[in-house]
Amino acid sequence: MITGTVGVGKTSVADLVGDLLAEASVPHAVMDLDRLNQSWPAPDEDPFNFRLLLRNLRGLTANYLDVGVRRFVLAGVAENTADLDGYQAAIGMPLQVCRLIADLPAVHTRLRLRHEAANDPESLPWHLERAGQLHQIIDQAAIADFTIDTTEVPPSAVAASVLKTAGWI
């Protein structure tokens, strides 16, 4: 699992990890967990639709296992051990957790560029504020097996480091 605050590069790195696994002929699936909970409206008691995400993850995992996938690259947020336990239960196997970090100014720059490219200025302020909050939440949770700083490292090098540190290649 690749986790970290918004804008740190989780999805970009996960996609590149998938590319490297494909080059090494390792059966795998890359899942952007943010895509598994996109439903509106979210229940008041579950504003990030985490329960739906876990249901979808459980189903996708079973399907991928049926076709021979043996490695899962998950890009998403784990705020605490309960989140991590939910992910592990949904995929039915233990997770190695890689936390990506970056200096907050770098994250803010990435978020501005992303929201500009998506023509989405309305949600930028929320994401800018959430970046610092989520960084602290994940810091306090201390659930990562290893951490990689993405501030000045190209995503391709981060992906290679993730695989090497995880012992997958």
Short mmCIF file of C-alpha atoms in Angstrom, two decimals:
data_model
loop_
_atom_site.label_atom_id
_atom_site.label_comp_id
_atom_site.label_asym_id
_atom_site.label_seq_id
_atom_site.Cartn_x
_atom_site.Cartn_y
_atom_site.Cartn_z
CA MET A 1 0.00 0.00 0.00
CA ILE A 2 1.27 3.42 -0.93
CA THR A 3 -0.12 6.06 1.40
CA GLY A 4 0.48 9.70 2.21
CA THR A 5 -1.20 13.05 2.16
CA VAL A 6 -3.03 14.49 -0.83
CA GLY A 7 -0.70 15.60 -3.61
CA VAL A 8 2.31 13.59 -2.47
CA GLY A 9 2.31 11.35 -5.55
CA LYS A 10 0.58 8.13 -4.45
CA THR A 11 -1.28 7.44 -7.69
CA SER A 12 1.59 8.45 -9.97
CA VAL A 13 4.03 6.24 -8.09
CA ALA A 14 1.58 3.32 -7.95
CA ASP A 15 1.10 3.47 -11.72
CA LEU A 16 4.87 3.43 -12.22
CA VAL A 17 5.26 0.54 -9.76
CA GLY A 18 2.73 -1.30 -11.92
CA ASP A 19 4.80 -0.57 -15.03
CA LEU A 20 7.93 -1.96 -13.37
CA LEU A 21 6.09 -5.08 -12.21
CA ALA A 22 4.80 -5.64 -15.75
CA GLU A 23 8.35 -5.30 -17.12
CA ALA A 24 9.41 -7.94 -14.59
CA SER A 25 6.48 -10.21 -15.60
CA VAL A 26 4.95 -10.10 -12.10
CA PRO A 27 1.15 -10.65 -12.13
CA HIS A 28 -0.29 -7.62 -10.39
CA ALA A 29 -3.11 -5.09 -10.16
CA VAL A 30 -2.85 -1.38 -9.41
CA MET A 31 -5.82 0.16 -7.65
CA ASP A 32 -6.39 3.85 -6.94
CA LEU A 33 -8.51 3.53 -3.82
CA ASP A 34 -9.95 7.02 -4.29
CA ARG A 35 -11.81 5.67 -7.31
CA LEU A 36 -13.49 2.92 -5.29
CA ASN A 37 -15.47 5.25 -3.06
CA GLN A 38 -16.68 7.84 -5.54
CA SER A 39 -20.38 7.85 -4.97
CA TRP A 40 -22.74 10.63 -4.03
CA PRO A 41 -24.11 11.26 -1.54
CA ALA A 42 -21.86 9.79 1.10
CA PRO A 43 -23.57 8.79 4.34
CA ASP A 44 -23.31 11.38 7.11
CA GLU A 45 -21.61 8.84 9.37
CA ASP A 46 -19.10 7.87 6.64
CA PRO A 47 -18.23 11.10 4.78
CA PHE A 48 -15.33 9.54 2.84
CA ASN A 49 -17.40 6.47 1.85
CA PHE A 50 -14.85 4.14 3.45
CA ARG A 51 -17.31 1.27 3.89
CA LEU A 52 -18.16 1.37 0.17
CA LEU A 53 -14.46 1.50 -0.69
CA LEU A 54 -13.85 -1.67 1.33
CA ARG A 55 -16.80 -3.49 -0.27
CA ASN A 56 -15.53 -2.60 -3.73
CA LEU A 57 -11.96 -3.52 -2.83
CA ARG A 58 -13.09 -6.92 -1.55
CA GLY A 59 -14.89 -7.66 -4.82
CA LEU A 60 -12.09 -6.45 -7.06
CA THR A 61 -9.50 -8.39 -5.12
CA ALA A 62 -11.44 -11.63 -5.54
CA ASN A 63 -11.76 -11.00 -9.27
CA TYR A 64 -8.07 -10.24 -9.67
CA LEU A 65 -7.06 -13.32 -7.68
CA ASP A 66 -9.29 -15.44 -9.92
CA VAL A 67 -7.29 -14.36 -12.98
CA GLY A 68 -3.87 -14.95 -11.41
CA VAL A 69 -2.92 -11.62 -9.84
CA ARG A 70 -0.56 -12.15 -6.91
CA ARG A 71 0.60 -8.61 -6.09
CA PHE A 72 -1.62 -5.65 -5.31
CA VAL A 73 -0.43 -2.07 -5.49
CA LEU A 74 -2.89 0.08 -3.58
CA ALA A 75 -2.70 3.87 -3.71
CA GLY A 76 -4.74 5.47 -0.97
CA VAL A 77 -4.97 6.97 2.45
CA ALA A 78 -4.68 4.99 5.67
CA GLU A 79 -5.24 7.38 8.56
CA ASN A 80 -4.97 4.82 11.36
CA THR A 81 -4.61 1.14 12.21
CA ALA A 82 -8.38 0.62 11.82
CA ASP A 83 -8.14 1.77 8.17
CA LEU A 84 -5.16 -0.52 7.62
CA ASP A 85 -7.01 -3.44 9.23
CA GLY A 86 -9.97 -2.77 6.93
CA TYR A 87 -7.77 -2.81 3.84
CA GLN A 88 -6.03 -6.01 4.94
CA ALA A 89 -9.36 -7.72 5.64
CA ALA A 90 -10.70 -6.63 2.25
CA ILE A 91 -7.79 -8.08 0.30
CA GLY A 92 -7.33 -11.05 2.64
CA MET A 93 -3.59 -10.67 3.08
CA PRO A 94 -1.11 -8.58 5.04
CA LEU A 95 0.01 -5.27 3.62
CA GLN A 96 3.36 -3.58 3.47
CA VAL A 97 2.79 0.13 3.87
CA CYS A 98 4.97 2.67 2.11
CA ARG A 99 4.37 6.23 3.19
CA LEU A 100 5.30 8.92 0.71
CA ILE A 101 6.20 12.29 2.18
CA ALA A 102 7.13 15.65 0.68
CA ASP A 103 7.72 19.15 1.95
CA LEU A 104 4.39 20.97 2.28
CA PRO A 105 5.35 23.75 -0.21
CA ALA A 106 6.09 21.06 -2.83
CA VAL A 107 2.75 19.36 -2.11
CA HIS A 108 0.95 22.70 -2.43
CA THR A 109 2.63 23.35 -5.78
CA ARG A 110 1.59 19.91 -7.05
CA LEU A 111 -1.98 20.47 -5.87
CA ARG A 112 -2.17 23.86 -7.61
CA LEU A 113 -0.91 22.34 -10.85
CA ARG A 114 -3.31 19.39 -10.60
CA HIS A 115 -6.34 21.56 -9.91
CA GLU A 116 -5.37 23.99 -12.65
CA ALA A 117 -4.99 21.15 -15.16
CA ALA A 118 -8.35 19.70 -14.10
CA ASN A 119 -10.00 23.13 -14.21
CA ASP A 120 -11.07 22.59 -10.60
CA PRO A 121 -10.23 25.74 -8.64
CA GLU A 122 -13.24 25.31 -6.34
CA SER A 123 -11.83 22.34 -4.42
CA LEU A 124 -8.22 23.58 -4.27
CA PRO A 125 -8.56 25.41 -0.91
CA TRP A 126 -9.93 22.27 0.75
CA HIS A 127 -7.08 20.15 -0.62
CA LEU A 128 -4.44 22.70 0.41
CA GLU A 129 -5.77 22.67 3.97
CA ARG A 130 -6.26 18.91 4.02
CA ALA A 131 -2.65 18.29 2.94
CA GLY A 132 -1.20 19.58 6.21
CA GLN A 133 -3.92 18.01 8.33
CA LEU A 134 -3.56 14.61 6.73
CA HIS A 135 0.23 14.71 6.99
CA GLN A 136 -0.11 15.15 10.75
CA ILE A 137 -2.78 12.46 11.07
CA ILE A 138 -0.63 9.93 9.22
CA ASP A 139 2.41 10.98 11.27
CA GLN A 140 0.57 10.24 14.49
CA ALA A 141 -0.76 6.91 13.20
CA ALA A 142 2.80 5.62 12.58
CA ILE A 143 1.58 2.68 10.48
CA ALA A 144 4.15 2.80 7.68
CA ASP A 145 6.66 0.01 7.26
CA PHE A 146 8.90 2.43 5.37
CA THR A 147 8.88 6.03 4.18
CA ILE A 148 10.16 7.63 0.99
CA ASP A 149 10.58 11.37 0.49
CA THR A 150 9.26 12.49 -2.91
CA THR A 151 10.10 16.19 -2.58
CA GLU A 152 12.92 16.23 -5.11
CA VAL A 153 12.91 12.68 -6.45
CA PRO A 154 11.36 11.81 -9.83
CA PRO A 155 8.33 9.50 -9.55
CA SER A 156 10.12 6.77 -11.55
CA ALA A 157 12.95 6.67 -9.00
CA VAL A 158 10.43 6.63 -6.15
CA ALA A 159 8.65 3.66 -7.77
CA ALA A 160 11.92 1.75 -8.11
CA SER A 161 12.70 2.50 -4.47
CA VAL A 162 9.27 1.27 -3.37
CA LEU A 163 9.81 -2.06 -5.11
CA LYS A 164 13.35 -2.48 -3.84
CA THR A 165 12.46 -1.60 -0.24
CA ALA A 166 9.39 -3.86 -0.32
CA GLY A 167 11.56 -6.69 -1.65
CA TRP A 168 9.34 -7.27 -4.67
CA ILE A 169 12.10 -6.93 -7.27
#
